[in-house]
């Protein structure tokens, strides 16, 4: 379902449950679930225990730039790989956190594949099939 219009971002977000892999710059990977997605970013749910490894508390040369991660996931039948910046982090329980990711750079034809996937999601939510 599409998220409420109170979301201030320009692109509609769609609630999903898609398995994903978050990769640090050194290649270490972490399991995540994409909880919502749009043309401009996604919200990933991750284990709280993984947050310290994803966001190490170290000095960074360019502090004004968000920490970067690579995300891989399936959008329908298409595999998407995209470089992202972490926009926000929020603890949702003792064992889980949400990480808001902003898309920066897609690999291969990922932007077009994501666009098609979001159009399919939008069409599915705009015209729900009637229950028999």
Short mmCIF file of N, CA, C and O in Angstrom, two decimals:
data_model
loop_
_atom_site.label_atom_id
_atom_site.label_comp_id
_atom_site.label_asym_id
_atom_site.label_seq_id
_atom_site.Cartn_x
_atom_site.Cartn_y
_atom_site.Cartn_z
N UNK A 1 0.82 -1.18 0.00
CA UNK A 1 0.00 0.00 0.00
C UNK A 1 0.86 1.24 0.00
O UNK A 1 1.97 1.22 0.51
N UNK A 2 0.37 2.29 -0.58
CA UNK A 2 1.10 3.55 -0.59
C UNK A 2 1.05 4.15 0.81
O UNK A 2 0.06 4.03 1.52
N UNK A 3 2.13 4.78 1.22
CA UNK A 3 2.19 5.38 2.53
C UNK A 3 1.41 6.69 2.54
O UNK A 3 1.16 7.28 1.50
N UNK A 4 1.00 7.18 3.72
CA UNK A 4 0.18 8.38 3.81
C UNK A 4 0.86 9.61 3.22
O UNK A 4 2.08 9.69 3.20
N UNK A 5 0.07 10.57 2.75
CA UNK A 5 0.64 11.77 2.12
C UNK A 5 1.38 12.68 3.08
O UNK A 5 1.94 13.67 2.66
N UNK A 6 1.42 12.37 4.37
CA UNK A 6 2.16 13.18 5.31
C UNK A 6 3.66 13.05 5.10
O UNK A 6 4.43 13.85 5.61
N UNK A 7 4.08 12.03 4.35
CA UNK A 7 5.49 11.88 4.01
C UNK A 7 5.87 13.06 3.13
O UNK A 7 5.26 13.31 2.11
N UNK A 8 6.90 13.83 3.52
CA UNK A 8 7.23 15.07 2.84
C UNK A 8 8.06 14.88 1.58
O UNK A 8 8.37 15.84 0.90
N UNK A 9 8.43 13.67 1.25
CA UNK A 9 9.23 13.45 0.06
C UNK A 9 8.35 13.56 -1.18
O UNK A 9 7.17 13.29 -1.14
N UNK A 10 8.99 13.91 -2.31
CA UNK A 10 8.21 14.13 -3.53
C UNK A 10 7.72 12.84 -4.16
O UNK A 10 6.71 12.83 -4.84
N UNK A 11 8.41 11.74 -3.99
CA UNK A 11 8.03 10.48 -4.63
C UNK A 11 7.18 9.64 -3.69
O UNK A 11 7.48 9.54 -2.51
N UNK A 12 6.10 9.05 -4.21
CA UNK A 12 5.29 8.19 -3.35
C UNK A 12 6.10 6.98 -2.89
O UNK A 12 6.91 6.45 -3.63
N UNK A 13 5.88 6.59 -1.65
CA UNK A 13 6.55 5.42 -1.08
C UNK A 13 5.55 4.30 -0.99
O UNK A 13 4.39 4.52 -0.69
N UNK A 14 6.05 3.08 -1.23
CA UNK A 14 5.20 1.90 -1.21
C UNK A 14 5.71 0.92 -0.17
O UNK A 14 6.90 0.63 -0.11
N UNK A 15 4.79 0.42 0.66
CA UNK A 15 5.14 -0.57 1.67
C UNK A 15 5.43 -1.90 0.96
O UNK A 15 4.65 -2.36 0.13
N UNK A 16 6.58 -2.49 1.27
CA UNK A 16 7.00 -3.77 0.69
C UNK A 16 7.70 -4.58 1.78
O UNK A 16 7.95 -4.07 2.87
N UNK A 17 8.00 -5.80 1.49
CA UNK A 17 8.82 -6.65 2.37
C UNK A 17 9.74 -7.44 1.45
O UNK A 17 9.39 -8.52 0.99
N UNK A 18 10.91 -6.86 1.16
CA UNK A 18 11.85 -7.44 0.19
C UNK A 18 13.17 -7.71 0.90
O UNK A 18 13.73 -6.81 1.54
N UNK A 19 13.67 -8.92 0.79
CA UNK A 19 14.98 -9.24 1.35
C UNK A 19 16.05 -8.45 0.60
O UNK A 19 15.98 -8.31 -0.61
N UNK A 20 17.02 -7.94 1.35
CA UNK A 20 18.08 -7.14 0.75
C UNK A 20 19.39 -7.45 1.44
O UNK A 20 19.44 -8.07 2.50
N UNK A 21 20.46 -6.98 0.81
CA UNK A 21 21.81 -7.12 1.36
C UNK A 21 22.44 -5.74 1.38
O UNK A 21 22.49 -5.05 0.35
N UNK A 22 22.90 -5.30 2.55
CA UNK A 22 23.61 -4.03 2.68
C UNK A 22 25.10 -4.34 2.71
O UNK A 22 25.54 -5.21 3.46
N UNK A 23 25.87 -3.62 1.90
CA UNK A 23 27.32 -3.84 1.84
C UNK A 23 28.07 -2.57 2.20
O UNK A 23 27.79 -1.50 1.64
N UNK A 24 29.03 -2.70 3.12
CA UNK A 24 29.92 -1.59 3.42
C UNK A 24 30.94 -1.46 2.30
O UNK A 24 31.06 -2.34 1.44
N UNK A 25 31.73 -0.40 2.34
CA UNK A 25 32.76 -0.17 1.33
C UNK A 25 33.79 -1.29 1.29
O UNK A 25 34.34 -1.60 0.25
N UNK A 26 34.02 -1.96 2.44
CA UNK A 26 35.00 -3.05 2.48
C UNK A 26 34.42 -4.39 2.03
O UNK A 26 35.10 -5.40 2.05
N UNK A 27 33.15 -4.40 1.62
CA UNK A 27 32.52 -5.62 1.11
C UNK A 27 31.79 -6.46 2.14
O UNK A 27 31.13 -7.43 1.80
N UNK A 28 31.89 -6.12 3.43
CA UNK A 28 31.17 -6.88 4.46
C UNK A 28 29.68 -6.63 4.30
O UNK A 28 29.24 -5.50 4.18
N UNK A 29 28.91 -7.73 4.29
CA UNK A 29 27.48 -7.64 4.05
C UNK A 29 26.64 -7.92 5.26
O UNK A 29 27.06 -8.61 6.19
N UNK A 30 25.42 -7.38 5.25
CA UNK A 30 24.46 -7.53 6.33
C UNK A 30 23.07 -7.74 5.75
O UNK A 30 22.70 -7.09 4.78
N UNK A 31 22.32 -8.64 6.36
CA UNK A 31 20.95 -8.89 5.91
C UNK A 31 20.05 -7.74 6.33
O UNK A 31 20.23 -7.14 7.39
N UNK A 32 19.07 -7.44 5.49
CA UNK A 32 18.09 -6.39 5.78
C UNK A 32 16.79 -6.72 5.07
O UNK A 32 16.76 -7.60 4.21
N UNK A 33 15.76 -6.01 5.45
CA UNK A 33 14.47 -6.10 4.75
C UNK A 33 14.09 -4.71 4.30
O UNK A 33 14.08 -3.77 5.12
N UNK A 34 13.79 -4.54 3.02
CA UNK A 34 13.29 -3.26 2.52
C UNK A 34 11.83 -3.18 2.96
O UNK A 34 11.01 -4.02 2.60
N UNK A 35 11.52 -2.16 3.78
CA UNK A 35 10.17 -1.98 4.34
C UNK A 35 9.32 -1.05 3.49
O UNK A 35 8.10 -1.21 3.44
N UNK A 36 9.94 -0.06 2.87
CA UNK A 36 9.23 0.78 1.90
C UNK A 36 10.23 1.29 0.89
O UNK A 36 11.44 1.32 1.14
N UNK A 37 9.70 1.67 -0.27
CA UNK A 37 10.57 2.05 -1.38
C UNK A 37 9.90 3.12 -2.22
O UNK A 37 8.67 3.21 -2.28
N UNK A 38 10.73 3.96 -2.84
CA UNK A 38 10.25 4.97 -3.77
C UNK A 38 11.29 5.13 -4.87
O UNK A 38 12.30 4.42 -4.89
N UNK A 39 11.08 6.10 -5.74
CA UNK A 39 12.05 6.38 -6.81
C UNK A 39 13.35 6.96 -6.25
O UNK A 39 14.38 6.88 -6.89
N UNK A 40 13.28 7.57 -5.05
CA UNK A 40 14.45 8.28 -4.54
C UNK A 40 15.16 7.60 -3.38
O UNK A 40 16.25 8.01 -3.01
N UNK A 41 14.55 6.57 -2.78
CA UNK A 41 15.20 5.92 -1.66
C UNK A 41 14.39 4.77 -1.10
O UNK A 41 13.35 4.40 -1.65
N UNK A 42 14.87 4.23 0.01
CA UNK A 42 14.16 3.12 0.64
C UNK A 42 14.38 3.16 2.14
O UNK A 42 15.28 3.83 2.63
N UNK A 43 13.55 2.43 2.85
CA UNK A 43 13.69 2.25 4.28
C UNK A 43 14.01 0.79 4.51
O UNK A 43 13.25 -0.09 4.09
N UNK A 44 15.17 0.53 5.13
CA UNK A 44 15.61 -0.84 5.40
C UNK A 44 15.52 -1.12 6.89
O UNK A 44 15.91 -0.29 7.71
N UNK A 45 15.01 -2.29 7.22
CA UNK A 45 14.97 -2.75 8.61
C UNK A 45 16.13 -3.70 8.81
O UNK A 45 16.31 -4.64 8.02
N UNK A 46 16.94 -3.45 9.83
CA UNK A 46 18.13 -4.24 10.11
C UNK A 46 18.18 -4.62 11.58
O UNK A 46 17.54 -3.98 12.42
N UNK A 47 18.97 -5.63 11.88
CA UNK A 47 19.17 -6.04 13.27
C UNK A 47 19.95 -4.95 13.99
O UNK A 47 20.93 -4.41 13.46
N UNK A 48 19.52 -4.62 15.20
CA UNK A 48 20.21 -3.59 15.99
C UNK A 48 21.68 -3.95 16.21
O UNK A 48 22.54 -3.06 16.25
N UNK A 49 21.97 -5.24 16.31
CA UNK A 49 23.35 -5.68 16.53
C UNK A 49 24.26 -5.32 15.35
O UNK A 49 25.48 -5.20 15.52
N UNK A 50 23.70 -5.13 14.16
CA UNK A 50 24.50 -4.82 12.97
C UNK A 50 24.77 -3.33 12.79
O UNK A 50 25.63 -2.93 12.01
N UNK A 51 24.03 -2.49 13.51
CA UNK A 51 24.15 -1.05 13.30
C UNK A 51 25.54 -0.53 13.60
O UNK A 51 26.08 0.28 12.84
N UNK A 52 26.17 -0.99 14.68
CA UNK A 52 27.52 -0.51 15.01
C UNK A 52 28.51 -0.85 13.90
O UNK A 52 29.42 -0.07 13.63
N UNK A 53 28.33 -1.99 13.25
CA UNK A 53 29.23 -2.37 12.16
C UNK A 53 28.94 -1.57 10.89
O UNK A 53 29.85 -1.27 10.12
N UNK A 54 27.66 -1.22 10.68
CA UNK A 54 27.29 -0.43 9.50
C UNK A 54 27.69 1.03 9.66
O UNK A 54 28.07 1.69 8.70
N UNK A 55 27.60 1.53 10.88
CA UNK A 55 27.90 2.93 11.15
C UNK A 55 28.98 3.03 12.23
O UNK A 55 28.70 3.39 13.36
N UNK A 56 30.19 2.70 11.89
CA UNK A 56 31.25 2.75 12.92
C UNK A 56 31.44 4.17 13.42
O UNK A 56 31.34 5.13 12.67
N UNK A 57 31.67 4.28 14.71
CA UNK A 57 31.88 5.58 15.34
C UNK A 57 33.34 5.98 15.21
O UNK A 57 34.12 5.90 16.15
N UNK A 58 33.70 6.40 14.00
CA UNK A 58 35.07 6.80 13.72
C UNK A 58 35.07 8.17 13.06
O UNK A 58 34.08 8.60 12.48
N UNK A 59 36.18 8.86 13.14
CA UNK A 59 36.32 10.16 12.48
C UNK A 59 36.29 9.96 10.97
O UNK A 59 36.88 9.01 10.45
N UNK A 60 35.59 10.85 10.27
CA UNK A 60 35.52 10.77 8.82
C UNK A 60 36.07 12.06 8.22
O UNK A 60 35.85 13.14 8.76
N UNK A 61 36.76 11.92 7.11
CA UNK A 61 37.36 13.08 6.46
C UNK A 61 36.30 14.07 5.98
O UNK A 61 36.44 15.27 6.14
N UNK A 62 35.23 13.57 5.36
CA UNK A 62 34.16 14.42 4.84
C UNK A 62 32.91 14.22 5.67
O UNK A 62 31.99 13.50 5.30
N UNK A 63 32.85 14.89 6.81
CA UNK A 63 31.77 14.68 7.77
C UNK A 63 30.40 15.12 7.25
O UNK A 63 29.38 14.66 7.72
N UNK A 64 30.35 16.03 6.28
CA UNK A 64 29.08 16.53 5.77
C UNK A 64 28.41 15.54 4.82
O UNK A 64 27.23 15.67 4.53
N UNK A 65 29.15 14.54 4.33
CA UNK A 65 28.56 13.55 3.44
C UNK A 65 28.02 12.38 4.25
O UNK A 65 28.67 11.92 5.18
N UNK A 66 26.80 11.89 3.88
CA UNK A 66 26.28 10.74 4.61
C UNK A 66 27.15 9.50 4.40
O UNK A 66 27.82 9.36 3.38
N UNK A 67 27.14 8.62 5.39
CA UNK A 67 27.84 7.34 5.26
C UNK A 67 27.23 6.59 4.08
O UNK A 67 26.02 6.56 3.91
N UNK A 68 28.06 5.98 3.27
CA UNK A 68 27.58 5.27 2.10
C UNK A 68 27.50 3.77 2.30
O UNK A 68 28.29 3.19 3.05
N UNK A 69 26.54 3.17 1.64
CA UNK A 69 26.36 1.72 1.61
C UNK A 69 25.93 1.33 0.21
O UNK A 69 25.33 2.12 -0.51
N UNK A 70 26.20 0.09 -0.15
CA UNK A 70 25.65 -0.45 -1.38
C UNK A 70 24.51 -1.38 -0.99
O UNK A 70 24.61 -2.10 0.02
N UNK A 71 23.42 -1.34 -1.73
CA UNK A 71 22.26 -2.17 -1.44
C UNK A 71 21.95 -3.02 -2.67
O UNK A 71 21.97 -2.52 -3.79
N UNK A 72 21.68 -4.29 -2.44
CA UNK A 72 21.25 -5.20 -3.49
C UNK A 72 19.94 -5.84 -3.09
O UNK A 72 19.78 -6.27 -1.96
N UNK A 73 18.98 -5.85 -4.02
CA UNK A 73 17.67 -6.45 -3.75
C UNK A 73 16.98 -6.77 -5.07
O UNK A 73 17.38 -6.30 -6.13
N UNK A 74 15.93 -7.57 -4.97
CA UNK A 74 15.13 -7.91 -6.15
C UNK A 74 13.91 -6.98 -6.20
O UNK A 74 13.20 -6.84 -5.21
N UNK A 75 13.70 -6.36 -7.35
CA UNK A 75 12.51 -5.54 -7.59
C UNK A 75 11.69 -6.29 -8.61
O UNK A 75 11.94 -6.19 -9.81
N UNK A 76 10.76 -7.11 -8.14
CA UNK A 76 10.06 -8.02 -9.03
C UNK A 76 11.05 -9.06 -9.50
O UNK A 76 11.70 -9.72 -8.70
N UNK A 77 11.23 -9.19 -10.81
CA UNK A 77 12.16 -10.16 -11.38
C UNK A 77 13.54 -9.55 -11.65
O UNK A 77 14.43 -10.24 -12.11
N UNK A 78 13.70 -8.26 -11.37
CA UNK A 78 14.96 -7.57 -11.69
C UNK A 78 15.82 -7.39 -10.45
O UNK A 78 15.34 -7.01 -9.39
N UNK A 79 17.11 -7.65 -10.59
CA UNK A 79 18.07 -7.42 -9.51
C UNK A 79 18.52 -5.97 -9.59
O UNK A 79 18.87 -5.47 -10.66
N UNK A 80 18.48 -5.27 -8.45
CA UNK A 80 18.89 -3.87 -8.37
C UNK A 80 20.12 -3.77 -7.46
O UNK A 80 20.12 -4.33 -6.37
N UNK A 81 21.14 -3.06 -7.91
CA UNK A 81 22.30 -2.72 -7.08
C UNK A 81 22.45 -1.21 -7.15
O UNK A 81 22.49 -0.63 -8.23
N UNK A 82 22.52 -0.58 -5.98
CA UNK A 82 22.58 0.88 -5.95
C UNK A 82 23.45 1.35 -4.79
O UNK A 82 23.43 0.76 -3.71
N UNK A 83 24.22 2.38 -5.06
CA UNK A 83 24.99 3.06 -4.01
C UNK A 83 24.04 4.02 -3.32
O UNK A 83 23.30 4.76 -3.99
N UNK A 84 24.05 4.01 -1.99
CA UNK A 84 23.14 4.85 -1.21
C UNK A 84 23.89 5.63 -0.15
O UNK A 84 24.99 5.25 0.26
N UNK A 85 23.26 6.68 0.32
CA UNK A 85 23.73 7.42 1.48
C UNK A 85 22.72 7.24 2.60
O UNK A 85 21.52 7.24 2.35
N UNK A 86 23.21 7.05 3.80
CA UNK A 86 22.31 6.89 4.94
C UNK A 86 21.76 8.26 5.32
O UNK A 86 22.50 9.17 5.67
N UNK A 87 20.44 8.39 5.22
CA UNK A 87 19.78 9.66 5.53
C UNK A 87 19.38 9.74 7.00
O UNK A 87 19.41 10.82 7.60
N UNK A 88 18.97 8.62 7.58
CA UNK A 88 18.62 8.62 9.00
C UNK A 88 18.63 7.21 9.56
O UNK A 88 18.61 6.23 8.82
N UNK A 89 18.68 7.13 10.87
CA UNK A 89 18.68 5.86 11.59
C UNK A 89 17.74 6.00 12.77
O UNK A 89 17.77 7.01 13.47
N UNK A 90 16.90 4.97 12.97
CA UNK A 90 15.96 5.02 14.09
C UNK A 90 15.81 3.63 14.69
O UNK A 90 15.59 2.66 13.96
N UNK A 91 15.96 3.54 16.01
CA UNK A 91 15.74 2.26 16.70
C UNK A 91 14.23 2.04 16.79
O UNK A 91 13.50 2.93 17.21
N UNK A 92 13.76 0.84 16.40
CA UNK A 92 12.33 0.55 16.47
C UNK A 92 12.00 -0.47 17.55
O UNK A 92 10.84 -0.63 17.92
N UNK A 93 13.01 -1.18 18.04
CA UNK A 93 12.84 -2.14 19.13
C UNK A 93 14.20 -2.44 19.71
O UNK A 93 15.23 -1.94 19.23
N UNK A 94 14.23 -3.30 20.71
CA UNK A 94 15.51 -3.68 21.30
C UNK A 94 16.38 -4.45 20.31
O UNK A 94 17.60 -4.47 20.42
N UNK A 95 15.74 -5.07 19.32
CA UNK A 95 16.50 -5.89 18.38
C UNK A 95 16.51 -5.36 16.94
O UNK A 95 17.14 -5.96 16.08
N UNK A 96 15.80 -4.28 16.67
CA UNK A 96 15.72 -3.81 15.29
C UNK A 96 15.85 -2.31 15.13
O UNK A 96 15.52 -1.53 16.03
N UNK A 97 16.33 -1.90 13.96
CA UNK A 97 16.48 -0.49 13.59
C UNK A 97 16.02 -0.28 12.16
O UNK A 97 16.02 -1.21 11.35
N UNK A 98 15.62 0.94 11.87
CA UNK A 98 15.30 1.34 10.50
C UNK A 98 16.38 2.28 10.01
O UNK A 98 16.80 3.19 10.74
N UNK A 99 16.82 2.07 8.78
CA UNK A 99 17.81 2.94 8.17
C UNK A 99 17.20 3.50 6.89
O UNK A 99 16.82 2.76 5.99
N UNK A 100 17.07 4.82 6.85
CA UNK A 100 16.59 5.49 5.64
C UNK A 100 17.75 5.71 4.69
O UNK A 100 18.77 6.27 5.08
N UNK A 101 17.60 5.21 3.47
CA UNK A 101 18.68 5.30 2.47
C UNK A 101 18.23 6.11 1.27
O UNK A 101 17.14 5.92 0.74
N UNK A 102 19.10 7.01 0.84
CA UNK A 102 18.86 7.85 -0.32
C UNK A 102 19.68 7.31 -1.49
O UNK A 102 20.89 7.10 -1.35
N UNK A 103 19.02 7.07 -2.62
CA UNK A 103 19.73 6.53 -3.78
C UNK A 103 20.71 7.56 -4.33
O UNK A 103 20.38 8.73 -4.46
N UNK A 104 21.92 7.09 -4.65
CA UNK A 104 22.94 7.95 -5.23
C UNK A 104 23.28 7.54 -6.66
O UNK A 104 23.24 8.36 -7.57
N UNK A 105 23.67 6.28 -6.84
CA UNK A 105 24.12 5.84 -8.16
C UNK A 105 23.75 4.37 -8.37
O UNK A 105 24.12 3.51 -7.58
N UNK A 106 23.03 4.11 -9.47
CA UNK A 106 22.61 2.76 -9.81
C UNK A 106 23.65 2.08 -10.68
O UNK A 106 24.32 2.72 -11.48
N UNK A 107 23.76 0.78 -10.53
CA UNK A 107 24.60 -0.03 -11.42
C UNK A 107 23.75 -0.51 -12.59
O UNK A 107 22.53 -0.69 -12.46
N UNK A 108 24.41 -0.78 -13.68
CA UNK A 108 23.76 -1.33 -14.88
C UNK A 108 22.54 -0.50 -15.23
O UNK A 108 22.63 0.70 -15.32
N UNK A 109 21.39 -1.14 -15.40
CA UNK A 109 20.16 -0.45 -15.78
C UNK A 109 19.21 -0.38 -14.58
O UNK A 109 18.01 -0.44 -14.73
N UNK A 110 19.78 -0.25 -13.37
CA UNK A 110 18.99 -0.30 -12.15
C UNK A 110 17.95 0.80 -12.01
O UNK A 110 16.86 0.55 -11.51
N UNK A 111 18.26 2.01 -12.46
CA UNK A 111 17.30 3.11 -12.33
C UNK A 111 16.05 2.82 -13.15
O UNK A 111 14.93 3.02 -12.67
N UNK A 112 16.22 2.34 -14.36
CA UNK A 112 15.06 2.02 -15.21
C UNK A 112 14.27 0.85 -14.64
O UNK A 112 13.04 0.84 -14.65
N UNK A 113 14.97 -0.14 -14.10
CA UNK A 113 14.29 -1.29 -13.48
C UNK A 113 13.50 -0.86 -12.26
O UNK A 113 12.37 -1.32 -12.03
N UNK A 114 14.08 0.01 -11.44
CA UNK A 114 13.37 0.50 -10.26
C UNK A 114 12.16 1.33 -10.67
O UNK A 114 11.09 1.21 -10.07
N UNK A 115 12.31 2.16 -11.67
CA UNK A 115 11.20 2.97 -12.18
C UNK A 115 10.04 2.07 -12.60
O UNK A 115 8.89 2.31 -12.23
N UNK A 116 10.34 1.03 -13.33
CA UNK A 116 9.30 0.09 -13.78
C UNK A 116 8.64 -0.60 -12.59
O UNK A 116 7.41 -0.74 -12.54
N UNK A 117 9.44 -1.01 -11.61
CA UNK A 117 8.91 -1.67 -10.42
C UNK A 117 7.97 -0.74 -9.65
O UNK A 117 6.88 -1.14 -9.23
N UNK A 118 8.38 0.52 -9.45
CA UNK A 118 7.54 1.48 -8.74
C UNK A 118 6.25 1.77 -9.51
O UNK A 118 5.18 1.93 -8.90
N UNK A 119 6.33 1.81 -10.83
CA UNK A 119 5.11 2.00 -11.64
C UNK A 119 4.16 0.82 -11.45
O UNK A 119 2.94 1.00 -11.35
N UNK A 120 4.71 -0.39 -11.39
CA UNK A 120 3.88 -1.57 -11.16
C UNK A 120 3.25 -1.52 -9.78
O UNK A 120 2.06 -1.84 -9.61
N UNK A 121 4.01 -1.12 -8.77
CA UNK A 121 3.46 -0.99 -7.42
C UNK A 121 2.36 0.05 -7.39
O UNK A 121 1.31 -0.16 -6.80
N UNK A 122 2.61 1.18 -8.03
CA UNK A 122 1.60 2.25 -8.06
C UNK A 122 0.32 1.81 -8.74
O UNK A 122 -0.78 2.10 -8.26
N UNK A 123 0.45 1.07 -9.83
CA UNK A 123 -0.73 0.58 -10.54
C UNK A 123 -1.49 -0.44 -9.69
O UNK A 123 -2.72 -0.44 -9.65
N UNK A 124 -0.76 -1.30 -8.99
CA UNK A 124 -1.41 -2.32 -8.16
C UNK A 124 -2.18 -1.67 -7.01
O UNK A 124 -3.27 -2.13 -6.66
N UNK A 125 -1.64 -0.60 -6.43
CA UNK A 125 -2.32 0.04 -5.32
C UNK A 125 -3.43 0.97 -5.78
O UNK A 125 -4.37 1.23 -5.05
N UNK A 126 -3.33 1.49 -7.00
CA UNK A 126 -4.36 2.38 -7.51
C UNK A 126 -5.61 1.63 -7.92
O UNK A 126 -6.71 2.16 -7.86
N UNK A 127 -5.45 0.36 -8.32
CA UNK A 127 -6.58 -0.44 -8.79
C UNK A 127 -6.56 -1.80 -8.12
O UNK A 127 -6.31 -2.80 -8.77
N UNK A 128 -6.85 -1.85 -6.82
CA UNK A 128 -6.83 -3.15 -6.15
C UNK A 128 -7.92 -4.06 -6.70
O UNK A 128 -9.01 -3.60 -7.03
N UNK A 129 -7.58 -5.32 -6.84
CA UNK A 129 -8.56 -6.27 -7.34
C UNK A 129 -9.62 -6.49 -6.28
O UNK A 129 -9.33 -6.56 -5.09
N UNK A 130 -10.86 -6.63 -6.72
CA UNK A 130 -11.97 -6.87 -5.80
C UNK A 130 -11.88 -8.28 -5.26
O UNK A 130 -11.50 -9.22 -5.97
N UNK A 131 -12.23 -8.45 -3.97
CA UNK A 131 -12.28 -9.79 -3.39
C UNK A 131 -13.47 -10.53 -3.94
O UNK A 131 -14.54 -9.95 -4.10
N UNK A 132 -13.33 -11.84 -4.23
CA UNK A 132 -14.47 -12.61 -4.75
C UNK A 132 -15.53 -12.81 -3.71
O UNK A 132 -15.40 -12.74 -2.58
#
